[in-house]
Short mmCIF file of C-alpha atoms and ligand atoms in Angstrom, two decimals:
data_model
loop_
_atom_site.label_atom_id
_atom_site.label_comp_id
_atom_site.label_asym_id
_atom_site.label_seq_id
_atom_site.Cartn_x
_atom_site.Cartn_y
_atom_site.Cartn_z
CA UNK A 1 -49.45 88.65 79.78
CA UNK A 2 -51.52 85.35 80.17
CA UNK A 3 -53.86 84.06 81.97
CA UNK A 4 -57.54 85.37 83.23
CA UNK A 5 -58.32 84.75 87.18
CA UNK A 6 -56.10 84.84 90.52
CA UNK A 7 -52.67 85.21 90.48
CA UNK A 8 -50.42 83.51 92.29
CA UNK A 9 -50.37 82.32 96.16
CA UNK A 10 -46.95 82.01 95.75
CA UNK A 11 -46.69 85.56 94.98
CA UNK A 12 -48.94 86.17 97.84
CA UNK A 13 -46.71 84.52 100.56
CA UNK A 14 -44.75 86.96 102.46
CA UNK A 15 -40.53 86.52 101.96
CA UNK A 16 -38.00 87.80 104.11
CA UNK A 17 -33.88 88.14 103.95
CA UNK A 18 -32.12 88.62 100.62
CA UNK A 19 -29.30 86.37 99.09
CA UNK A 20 -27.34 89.05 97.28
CA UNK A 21 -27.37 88.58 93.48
CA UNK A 22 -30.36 86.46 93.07
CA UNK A 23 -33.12 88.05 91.13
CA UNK A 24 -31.61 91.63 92.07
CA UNK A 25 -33.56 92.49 88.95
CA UNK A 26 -36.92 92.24 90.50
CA UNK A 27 -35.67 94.56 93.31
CA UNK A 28 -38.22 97.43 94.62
CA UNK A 29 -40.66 95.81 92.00
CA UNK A 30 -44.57 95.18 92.84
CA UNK A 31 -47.47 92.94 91.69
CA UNK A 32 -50.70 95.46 92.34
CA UNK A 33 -54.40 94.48 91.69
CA UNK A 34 -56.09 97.28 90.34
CA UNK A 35 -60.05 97.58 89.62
CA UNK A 36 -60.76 95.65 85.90
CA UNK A 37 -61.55 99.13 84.84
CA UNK A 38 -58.49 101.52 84.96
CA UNK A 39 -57.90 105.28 83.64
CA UNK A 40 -57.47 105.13 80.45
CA UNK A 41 -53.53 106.85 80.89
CA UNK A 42 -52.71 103.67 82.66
CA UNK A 43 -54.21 101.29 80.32
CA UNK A 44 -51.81 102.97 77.75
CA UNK A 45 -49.22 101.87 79.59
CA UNK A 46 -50.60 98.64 80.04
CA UNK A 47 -51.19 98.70 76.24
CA UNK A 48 -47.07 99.38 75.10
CA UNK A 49 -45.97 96.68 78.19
CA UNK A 50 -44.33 99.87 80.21
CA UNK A 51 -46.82 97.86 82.78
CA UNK A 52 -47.02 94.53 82.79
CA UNK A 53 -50.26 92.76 82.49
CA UNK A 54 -50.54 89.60 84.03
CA UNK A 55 -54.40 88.56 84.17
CA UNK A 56 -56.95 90.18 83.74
CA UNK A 57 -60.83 88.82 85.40
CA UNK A 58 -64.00 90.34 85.31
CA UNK A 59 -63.95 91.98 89.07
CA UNK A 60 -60.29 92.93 88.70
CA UNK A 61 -56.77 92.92 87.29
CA UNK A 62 -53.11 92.26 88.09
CA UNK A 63 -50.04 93.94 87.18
CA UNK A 64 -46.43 93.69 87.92
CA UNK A 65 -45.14 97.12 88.07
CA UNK A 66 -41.58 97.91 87.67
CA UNK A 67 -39.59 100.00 90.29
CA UNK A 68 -38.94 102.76 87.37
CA UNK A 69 -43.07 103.11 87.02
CA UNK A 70 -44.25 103.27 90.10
CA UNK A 71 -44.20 106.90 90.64
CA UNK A 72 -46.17 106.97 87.17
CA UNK A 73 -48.46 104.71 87.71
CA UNK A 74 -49.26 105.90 91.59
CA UNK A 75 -49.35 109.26 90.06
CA UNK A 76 -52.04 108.46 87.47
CA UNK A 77 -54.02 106.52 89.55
CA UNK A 78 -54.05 109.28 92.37
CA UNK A 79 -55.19 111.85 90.15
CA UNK A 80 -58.02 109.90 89.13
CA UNK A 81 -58.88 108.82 92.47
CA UNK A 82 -58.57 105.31 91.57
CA UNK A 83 -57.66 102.36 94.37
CA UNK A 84 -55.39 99.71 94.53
CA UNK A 85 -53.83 97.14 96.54
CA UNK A 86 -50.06 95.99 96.74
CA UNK A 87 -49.95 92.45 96.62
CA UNK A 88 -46.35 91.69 96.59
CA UNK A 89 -44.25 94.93 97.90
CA UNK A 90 -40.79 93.65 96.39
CA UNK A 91 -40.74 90.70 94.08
CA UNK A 92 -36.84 90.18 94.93
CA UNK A 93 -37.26 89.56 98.47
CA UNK A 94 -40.58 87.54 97.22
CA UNK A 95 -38.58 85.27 95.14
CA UNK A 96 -35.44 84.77 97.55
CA UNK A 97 -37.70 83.81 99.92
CA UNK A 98 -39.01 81.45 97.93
CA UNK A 99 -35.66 79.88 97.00
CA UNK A 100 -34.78 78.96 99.99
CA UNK A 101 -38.16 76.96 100.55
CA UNK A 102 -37.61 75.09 97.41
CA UNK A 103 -33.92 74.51 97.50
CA UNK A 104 -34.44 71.27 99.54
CA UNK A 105 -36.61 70.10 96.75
CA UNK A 106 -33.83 70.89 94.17
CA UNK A 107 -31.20 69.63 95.68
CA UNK A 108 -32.69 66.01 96.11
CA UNK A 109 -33.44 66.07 92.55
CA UNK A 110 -30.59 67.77 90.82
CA UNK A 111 -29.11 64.54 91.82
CA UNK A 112 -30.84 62.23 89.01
CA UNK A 113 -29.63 64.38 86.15
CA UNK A 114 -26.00 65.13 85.88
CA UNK A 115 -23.77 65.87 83.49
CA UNK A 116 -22.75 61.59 83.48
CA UNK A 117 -26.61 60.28 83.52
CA UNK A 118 -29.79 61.90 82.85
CA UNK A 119 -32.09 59.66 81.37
CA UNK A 120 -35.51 61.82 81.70
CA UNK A 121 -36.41 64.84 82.44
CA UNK A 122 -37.29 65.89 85.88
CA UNK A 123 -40.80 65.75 86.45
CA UNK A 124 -41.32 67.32 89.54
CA UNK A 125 -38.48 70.17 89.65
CA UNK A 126 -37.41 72.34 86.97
CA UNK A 127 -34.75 71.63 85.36
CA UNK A 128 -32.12 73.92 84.71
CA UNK A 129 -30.57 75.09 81.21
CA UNK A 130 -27.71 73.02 81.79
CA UNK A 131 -29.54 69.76 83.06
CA UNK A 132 -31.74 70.06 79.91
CA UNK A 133 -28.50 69.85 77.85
CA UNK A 134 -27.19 66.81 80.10
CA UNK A 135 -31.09 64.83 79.00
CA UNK A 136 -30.63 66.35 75.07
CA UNK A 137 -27.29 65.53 74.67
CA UNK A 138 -28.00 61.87 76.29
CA UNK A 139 -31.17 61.34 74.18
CA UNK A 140 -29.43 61.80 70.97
CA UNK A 141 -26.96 58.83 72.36
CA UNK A 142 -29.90 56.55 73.83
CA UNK A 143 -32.53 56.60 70.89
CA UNK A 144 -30.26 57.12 67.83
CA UNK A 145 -30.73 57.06 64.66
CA UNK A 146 -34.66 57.59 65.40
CA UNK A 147 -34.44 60.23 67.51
CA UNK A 148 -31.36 62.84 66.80
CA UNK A 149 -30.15 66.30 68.64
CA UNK A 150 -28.88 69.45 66.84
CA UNK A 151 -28.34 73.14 67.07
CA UNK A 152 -30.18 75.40 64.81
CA UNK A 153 -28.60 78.50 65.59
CA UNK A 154 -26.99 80.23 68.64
CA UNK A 155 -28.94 82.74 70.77
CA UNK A 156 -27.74 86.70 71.27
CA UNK A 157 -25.43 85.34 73.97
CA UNK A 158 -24.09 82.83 71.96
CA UNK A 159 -26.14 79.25 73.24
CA UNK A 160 -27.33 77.10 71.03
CA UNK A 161 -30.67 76.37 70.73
CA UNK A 162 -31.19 72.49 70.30
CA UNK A 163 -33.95 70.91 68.08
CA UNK A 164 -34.81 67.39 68.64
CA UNK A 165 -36.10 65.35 65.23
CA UNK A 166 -38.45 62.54 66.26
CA UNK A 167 -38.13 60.47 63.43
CA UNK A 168 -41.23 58.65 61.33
CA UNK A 169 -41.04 55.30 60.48
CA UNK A 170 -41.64 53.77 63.53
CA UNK A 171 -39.28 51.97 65.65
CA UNK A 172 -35.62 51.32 65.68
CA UNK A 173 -32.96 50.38 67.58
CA UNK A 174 -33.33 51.14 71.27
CA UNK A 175 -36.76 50.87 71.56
CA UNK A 176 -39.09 48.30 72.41
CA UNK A 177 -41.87 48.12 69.96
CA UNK A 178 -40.85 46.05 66.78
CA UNK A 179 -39.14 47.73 64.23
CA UNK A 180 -41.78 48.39 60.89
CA UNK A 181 -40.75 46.99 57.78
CA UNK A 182 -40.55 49.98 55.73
CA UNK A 183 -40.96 48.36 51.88
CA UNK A 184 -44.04 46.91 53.16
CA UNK A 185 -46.51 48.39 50.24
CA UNK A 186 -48.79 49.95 53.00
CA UNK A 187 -46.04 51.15 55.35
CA UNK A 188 -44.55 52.53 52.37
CA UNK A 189 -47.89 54.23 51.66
CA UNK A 190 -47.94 56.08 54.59
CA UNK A 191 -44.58 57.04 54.73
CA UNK A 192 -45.10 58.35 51.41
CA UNK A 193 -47.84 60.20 53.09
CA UNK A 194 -46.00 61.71 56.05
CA UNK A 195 -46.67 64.89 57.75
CA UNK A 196 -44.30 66.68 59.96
CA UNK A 197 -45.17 68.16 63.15
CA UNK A 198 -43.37 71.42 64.81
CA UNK A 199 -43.35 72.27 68.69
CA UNK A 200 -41.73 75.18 70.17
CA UNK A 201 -40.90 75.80 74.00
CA UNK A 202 -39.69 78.47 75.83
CA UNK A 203 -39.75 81.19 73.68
CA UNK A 204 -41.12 83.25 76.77
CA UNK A 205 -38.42 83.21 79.70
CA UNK A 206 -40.23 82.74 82.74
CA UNK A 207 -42.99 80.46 81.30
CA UNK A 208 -41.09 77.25 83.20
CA UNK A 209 -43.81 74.89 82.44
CA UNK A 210 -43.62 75.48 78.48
CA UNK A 211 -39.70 73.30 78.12
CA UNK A 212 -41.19 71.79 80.97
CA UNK A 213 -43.92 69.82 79.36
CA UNK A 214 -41.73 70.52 75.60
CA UNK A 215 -39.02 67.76 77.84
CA UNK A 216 -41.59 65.36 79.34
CA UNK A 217 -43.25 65.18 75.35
CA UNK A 218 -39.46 64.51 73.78
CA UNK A 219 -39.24 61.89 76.36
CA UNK A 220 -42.80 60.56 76.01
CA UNK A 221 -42.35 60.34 71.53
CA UNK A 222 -38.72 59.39 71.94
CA UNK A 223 -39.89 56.05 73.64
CA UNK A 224 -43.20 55.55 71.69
CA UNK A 225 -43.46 54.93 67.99
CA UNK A 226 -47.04 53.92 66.55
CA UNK A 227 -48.48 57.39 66.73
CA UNK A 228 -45.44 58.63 65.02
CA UNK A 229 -44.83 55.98 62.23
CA UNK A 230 -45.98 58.44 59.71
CA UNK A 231 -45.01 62.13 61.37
CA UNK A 232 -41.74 63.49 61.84
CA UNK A 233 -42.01 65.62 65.05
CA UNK A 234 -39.73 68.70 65.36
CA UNK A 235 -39.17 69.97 68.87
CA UNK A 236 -37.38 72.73 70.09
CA UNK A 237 -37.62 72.35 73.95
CA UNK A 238 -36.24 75.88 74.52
CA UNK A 239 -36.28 78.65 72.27
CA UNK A 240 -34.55 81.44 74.45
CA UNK A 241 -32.08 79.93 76.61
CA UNK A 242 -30.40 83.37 77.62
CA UNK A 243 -33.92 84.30 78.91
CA UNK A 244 -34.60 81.45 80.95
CA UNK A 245 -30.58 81.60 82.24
CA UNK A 246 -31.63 84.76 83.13
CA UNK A 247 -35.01 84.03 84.62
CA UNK A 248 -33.46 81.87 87.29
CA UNK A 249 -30.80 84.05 88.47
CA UNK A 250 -32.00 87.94 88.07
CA UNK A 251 -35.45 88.44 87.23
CA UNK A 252 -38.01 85.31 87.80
CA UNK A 253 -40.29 87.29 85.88
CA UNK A 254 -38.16 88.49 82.57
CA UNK A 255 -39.97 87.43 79.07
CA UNK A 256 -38.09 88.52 76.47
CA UNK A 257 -34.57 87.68 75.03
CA UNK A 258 -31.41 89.47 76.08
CA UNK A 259 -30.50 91.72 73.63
CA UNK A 260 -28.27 94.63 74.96
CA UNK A 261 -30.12 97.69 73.81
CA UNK A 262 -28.02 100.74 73.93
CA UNK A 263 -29.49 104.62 75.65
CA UNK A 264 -32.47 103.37 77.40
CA UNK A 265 -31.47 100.87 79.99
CA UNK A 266 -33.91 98.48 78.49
CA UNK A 267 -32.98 95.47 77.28
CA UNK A 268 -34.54 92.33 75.56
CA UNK A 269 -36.77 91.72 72.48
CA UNK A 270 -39.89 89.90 73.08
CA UNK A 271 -39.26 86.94 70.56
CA UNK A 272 -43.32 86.51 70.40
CA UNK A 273 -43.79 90.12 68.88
CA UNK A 274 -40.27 89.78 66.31
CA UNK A 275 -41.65 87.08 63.68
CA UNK A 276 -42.23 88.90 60.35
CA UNK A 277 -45.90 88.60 59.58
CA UNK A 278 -48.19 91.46 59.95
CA UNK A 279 -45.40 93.31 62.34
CA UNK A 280 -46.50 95.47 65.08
CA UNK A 281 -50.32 94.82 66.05
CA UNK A 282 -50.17 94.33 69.75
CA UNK A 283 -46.66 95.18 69.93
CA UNK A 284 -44.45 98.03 71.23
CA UNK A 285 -41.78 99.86 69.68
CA UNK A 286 -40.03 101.00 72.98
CA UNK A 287 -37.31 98.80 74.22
CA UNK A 288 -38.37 99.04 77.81
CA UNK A 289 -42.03 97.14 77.07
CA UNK A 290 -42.66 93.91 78.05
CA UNK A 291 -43.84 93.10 74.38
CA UNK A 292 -41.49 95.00 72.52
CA UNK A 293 -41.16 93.94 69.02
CA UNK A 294 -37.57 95.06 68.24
CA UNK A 295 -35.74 97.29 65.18
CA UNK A 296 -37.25 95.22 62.23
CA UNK A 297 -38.62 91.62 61.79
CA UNK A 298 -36.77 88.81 62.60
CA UNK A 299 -33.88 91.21 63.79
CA UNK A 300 -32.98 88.27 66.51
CA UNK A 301 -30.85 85.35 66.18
CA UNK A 302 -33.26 83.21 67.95
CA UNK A 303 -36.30 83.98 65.75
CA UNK A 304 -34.18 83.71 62.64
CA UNK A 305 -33.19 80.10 63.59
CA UNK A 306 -36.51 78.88 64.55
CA UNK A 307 -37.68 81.00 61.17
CA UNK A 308 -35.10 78.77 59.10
CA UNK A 309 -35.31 75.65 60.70
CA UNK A 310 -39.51 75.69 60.22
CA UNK A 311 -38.84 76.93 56.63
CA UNK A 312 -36.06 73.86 56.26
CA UNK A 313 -39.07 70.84 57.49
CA UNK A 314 -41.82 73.17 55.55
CA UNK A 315 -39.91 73.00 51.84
CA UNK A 316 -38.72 69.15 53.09
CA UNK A 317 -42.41 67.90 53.39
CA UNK A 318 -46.03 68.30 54.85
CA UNK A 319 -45.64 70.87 58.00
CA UNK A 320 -49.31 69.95 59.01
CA UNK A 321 -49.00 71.28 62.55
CA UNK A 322 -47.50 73.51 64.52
CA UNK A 323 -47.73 74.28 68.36
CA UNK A 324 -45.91 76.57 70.46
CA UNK A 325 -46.14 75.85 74.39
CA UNK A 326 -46.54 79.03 76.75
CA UNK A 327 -47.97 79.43 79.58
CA UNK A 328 -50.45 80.42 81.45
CA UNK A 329 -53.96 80.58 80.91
CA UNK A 330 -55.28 77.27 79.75
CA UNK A 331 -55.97 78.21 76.71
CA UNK A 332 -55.74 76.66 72.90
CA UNK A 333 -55.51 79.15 70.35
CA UNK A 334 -55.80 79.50 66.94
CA UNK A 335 -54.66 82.18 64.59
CA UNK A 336 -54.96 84.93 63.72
CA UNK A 337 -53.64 86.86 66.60
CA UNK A 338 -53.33 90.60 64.31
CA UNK A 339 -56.68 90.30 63.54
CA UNK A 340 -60.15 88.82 63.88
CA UNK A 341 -60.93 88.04 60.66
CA UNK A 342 -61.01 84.34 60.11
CA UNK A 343 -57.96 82.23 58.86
CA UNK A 344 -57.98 80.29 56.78
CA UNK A 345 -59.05 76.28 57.78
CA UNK A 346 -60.64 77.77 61.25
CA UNK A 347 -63.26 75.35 61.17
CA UNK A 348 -60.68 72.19 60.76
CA UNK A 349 -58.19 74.51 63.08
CA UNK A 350 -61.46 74.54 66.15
CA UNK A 351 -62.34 71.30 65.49
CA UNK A 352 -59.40 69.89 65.93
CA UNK A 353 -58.28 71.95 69.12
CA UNK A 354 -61.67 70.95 70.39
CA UNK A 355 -60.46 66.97 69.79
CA UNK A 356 -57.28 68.35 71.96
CA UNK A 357 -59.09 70.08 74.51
CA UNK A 358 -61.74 66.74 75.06
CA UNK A 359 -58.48 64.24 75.37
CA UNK A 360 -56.76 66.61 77.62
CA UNK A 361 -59.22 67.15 80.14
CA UNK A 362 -60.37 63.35 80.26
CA UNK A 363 -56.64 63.03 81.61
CA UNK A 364 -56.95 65.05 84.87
CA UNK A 365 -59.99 66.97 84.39
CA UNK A 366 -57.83 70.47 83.45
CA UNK A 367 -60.24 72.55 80.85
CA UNK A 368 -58.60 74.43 78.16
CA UNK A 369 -60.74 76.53 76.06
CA UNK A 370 -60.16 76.70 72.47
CA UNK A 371 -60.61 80.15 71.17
CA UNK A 372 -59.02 82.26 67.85
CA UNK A 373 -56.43 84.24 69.24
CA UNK A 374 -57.39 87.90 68.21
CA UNK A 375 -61.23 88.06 69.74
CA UNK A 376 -60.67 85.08 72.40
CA UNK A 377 -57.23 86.70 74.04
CA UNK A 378 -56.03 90.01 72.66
CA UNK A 379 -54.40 90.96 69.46
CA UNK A 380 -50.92 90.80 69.13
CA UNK A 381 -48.64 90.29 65.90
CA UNK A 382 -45.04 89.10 65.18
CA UNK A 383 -46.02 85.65 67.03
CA UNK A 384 -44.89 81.80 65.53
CA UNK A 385 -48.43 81.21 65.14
CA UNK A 386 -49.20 83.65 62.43
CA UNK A 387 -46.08 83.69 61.26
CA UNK A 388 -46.80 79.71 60.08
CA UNK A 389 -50.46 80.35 59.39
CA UNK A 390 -49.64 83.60 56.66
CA UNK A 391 -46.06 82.84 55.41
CA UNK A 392 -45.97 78.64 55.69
CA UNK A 393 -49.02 78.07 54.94
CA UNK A 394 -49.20 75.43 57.98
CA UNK A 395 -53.28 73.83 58.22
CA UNK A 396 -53.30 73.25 61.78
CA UNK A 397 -51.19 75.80 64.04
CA UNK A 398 -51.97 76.50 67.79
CA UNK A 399 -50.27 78.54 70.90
CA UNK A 400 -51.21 76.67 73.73
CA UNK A 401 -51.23 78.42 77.10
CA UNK A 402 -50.25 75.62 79.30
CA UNK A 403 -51.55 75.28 83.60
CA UNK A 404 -52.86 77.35 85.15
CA UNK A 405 -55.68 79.90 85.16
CA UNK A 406 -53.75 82.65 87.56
CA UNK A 407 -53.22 80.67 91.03
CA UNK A 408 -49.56 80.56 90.59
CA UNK A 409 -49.31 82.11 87.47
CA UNK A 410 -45.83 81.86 86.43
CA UNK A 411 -44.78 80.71 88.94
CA UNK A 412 -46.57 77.40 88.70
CA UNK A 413 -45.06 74.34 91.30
CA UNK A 414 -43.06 71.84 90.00
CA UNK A 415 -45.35 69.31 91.21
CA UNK A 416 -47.87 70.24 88.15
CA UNK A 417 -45.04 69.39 85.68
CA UNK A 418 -46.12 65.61 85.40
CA UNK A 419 -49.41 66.01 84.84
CA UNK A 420 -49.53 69.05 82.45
CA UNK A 421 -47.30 66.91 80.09
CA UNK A 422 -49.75 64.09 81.21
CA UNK A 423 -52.83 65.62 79.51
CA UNK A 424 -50.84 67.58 76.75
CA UNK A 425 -49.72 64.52 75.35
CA UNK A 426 -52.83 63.08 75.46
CA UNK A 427 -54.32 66.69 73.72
CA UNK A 428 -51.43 65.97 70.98
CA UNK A 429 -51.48 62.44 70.52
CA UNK A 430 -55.59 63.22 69.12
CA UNK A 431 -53.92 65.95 67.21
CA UNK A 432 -51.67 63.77 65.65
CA UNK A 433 -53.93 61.06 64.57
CA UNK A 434 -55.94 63.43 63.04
CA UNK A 435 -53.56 64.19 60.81
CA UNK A 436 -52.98 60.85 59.82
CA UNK A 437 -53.69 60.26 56.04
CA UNK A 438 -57.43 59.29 55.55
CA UNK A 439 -57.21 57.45 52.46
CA UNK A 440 -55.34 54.47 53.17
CA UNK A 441 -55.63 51.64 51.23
CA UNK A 442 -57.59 48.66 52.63
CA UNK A 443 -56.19 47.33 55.44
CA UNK A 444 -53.46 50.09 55.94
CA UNK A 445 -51.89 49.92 59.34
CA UNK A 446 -53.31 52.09 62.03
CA UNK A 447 -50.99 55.02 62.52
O1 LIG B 1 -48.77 87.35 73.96
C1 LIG B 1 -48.22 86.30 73.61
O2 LIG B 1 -47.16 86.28 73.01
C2 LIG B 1 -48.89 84.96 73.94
N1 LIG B 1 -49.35 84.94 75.29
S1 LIG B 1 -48.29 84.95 76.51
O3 LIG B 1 -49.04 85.18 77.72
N2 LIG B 1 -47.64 83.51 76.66
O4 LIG B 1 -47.29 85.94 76.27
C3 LIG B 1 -50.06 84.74 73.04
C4 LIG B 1 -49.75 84.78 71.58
C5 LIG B 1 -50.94 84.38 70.75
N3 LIG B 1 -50.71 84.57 69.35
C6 LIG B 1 -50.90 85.75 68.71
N4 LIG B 1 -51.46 86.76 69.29
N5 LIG B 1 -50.54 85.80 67.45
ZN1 LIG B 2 -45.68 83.28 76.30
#
């Protein structure tokens, strides 16, 4: 569903033997590359997510095709006489394979985050859901009161899904920067002036670099405070914990949540499709799609706590920005996604993406192209982004598809964790002081 050149290497690599369990739900599935122009039966398949897009270039296109479609989709594209190529044959065996070449990796670092100490997120593995509850739960010990931990609502399975509250007003205790003297007349004025901030992370299971980089940017605000002294920043590092639970042991390549769906044998909503605004562009109403949008809007737990904690900061202050993190693509969008027509503050919405996109790239050179969602990706409804564009209100709001442009794909190697957060936070921190209010009074402190 993301990106627009190669897919992954990874994917490429031949793997061999099976461990029995692990990611049994990718077994007898394929990745093909097809022609970029396909009969148009297949393309409908493409279109409801029975087929699962995952790039798309100018000279051709790759799909992962699930073992219950490929008769189907070999069918269609026989009859039209139509080539294509199997680039992975069995993404189980594929991703047990490459298990066991990363587990050395893993091990070494599982071991500096456990449930006694886990000070920062791991930057060059990914964490699991459980070590990212071992850093939250010891965050909201290290940096309190300024930074604080809490669950805003349990997931279909019953997990909670944590949002961290990056407090304004600058430093407190546990940090090192001096504390600000809040009834100073022109820290008051900017208090007074305060905007909050919202990022969300993982909505998308197997988008590993979106809590990723959602971790390393906790960790990076949690120990900074002049960029903050005036925002409140609302992060919610991962959005569908069953998902990415069930990413790493069944199905590397599962998006949605894990709703049991009854009949079909299809499970999962796609939480990116469920939001109520403009329901259904882009979306499927078959359980079995990649993208499909579930029974009614906000019919999941997970969307309806993310709706009502974003409603709770909106009616508590200035949401000025919003962000959600998913991967991959490289690409900063802005709304709307359901149609092309332009939103509303699209100039302040480019121009401020394009002050992201500059800062990012002078970090590590990474380009990410700022484009409005509908004409510059595809369009899709029933996402966070137009959800806080049409029903908050919310002036700047982006999905950013994080590294990379199709090598790995998904799949992306740990080592790029660091320096994705690296020129994200640099892409933010420009975000943020644009936000900061213009009209200070002489001499007001620099935010
Ligand atoms: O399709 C999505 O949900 C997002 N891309 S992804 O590859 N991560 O799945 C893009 C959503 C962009 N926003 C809207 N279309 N509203
Ligand atoms: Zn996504």
């Amino acid at each position: 569903m993301a990106g627009r050149q190669l897919l992954a290497c990874a994917l490429l690599a031949a793997a061999v033997g099976a461990a029995v369990g692990f990611q049994e739900g990718l077994r007898g599935h394929q990745i093909w590359e097809l022609p970029s122009s396909i009969p148009a039966a297949l393309e409908a398949l493409l279109r409801d997510g029975l087929l699962d897009a995952l790039d798309h270039s100018e000279s051709h296109r790759r799909v992962h095709v699930p073992a219950e479609g490929l008769d189907t989709a070999r069918r269609i594209l026989g009859e039209k006489g139509v080539g294509y190529k199997v680039l992975v044959d069995d993404l189980a065996e594929h991703f047990q394979g490459e298990r066991r070449r990363r587990r050395e990796v893993d091990s070494r670092e599982a071991g500096s985050c456990t449930a006694d100490s886990c000070p920062a997120p791991l930057s060059d593995a990914y964490m699991t859901l459980q070590q990212m509850e071992f850093y939250l739960r010891e965050i909201n010990t290290t940096y309190a009161p300024r930074v604080s931990v809490q669950s805003i609502g349990k997931s279909v399975e019953g997990r909670d899904i944590w949002m961290v509250h990056v407090k304004s007003g600058g430093c407190a205790q546990g940090d090192t920067q001096p504390q600000v003297n809040l009834r100073h007349p022109r820290i008051a004025y900017w208090m007074m002036k305060r905007r909050a901030v919202w990022i969300e992370g993982g909505l998308h299971a197997r988008e590993w670099i979106s809590p990723a980089v959602a971790l390393q940017l906790v960790a990076t605000l949690a120990q900074q405070c002049s960029v903050t002294r005036a925002i409140d920043v609302y992060v919610v590092p991962m959005a569908n914990p069953d998902g990415y639970l069930y990413s790493w042991a069944s199905n590397r390549l599962w998006r949605k949540n894990r709703r049991p769906i009854s009949g079909g044998g299809c499970d999962g909503v796609d939480l990116n499709r469920n939001w109520g605004y403009k329901f259904g562009v882009g979306a499927s109403s078959n359980p079995c799609s990649e993208v499909y949008k579930g029974p009614a809007t906000f019919s999941e737990p997970e969307t309806q706590a993310l709706r009502d904690a974003m409603t709770a900061v909106a009616d508590g202050g200035n949401l000025e920005l919003v962000v959600a993190l998913h991967s991959y693509g490289q690409v900063l969008m802005y709304p709307w996604g359901w149609t092309a027509e332009e939103a509303p503050d699209t100039p302040d919405m480019r121009r401020v993406g394009e002050m992201f996109a500059s800062a990012a790239q002078k970090r590590h050179g990474t380009v990410y192209s700022v484009v409005n969602s509908a004409s510059g990706f595809y369009y899709a409804s029933g996402a966070t982004d137009d959800w806080a564009k049409g029903v908050l209100n919310t002036k700047y709001v982006y999905t950013l598809e994080l590294r990379d442009e199709g090598a790995y794909g998904f799949y992306l190697q740990a080592s790029q964790i660091l320096p994705t957060a690296e020129e994200v936070w640099q892409g933010l921190r420009m975000m943020l002081l644009a936000l900061t209010p213009e009209k200070a009074p002489a001499g007001a402190p620099q935010a």
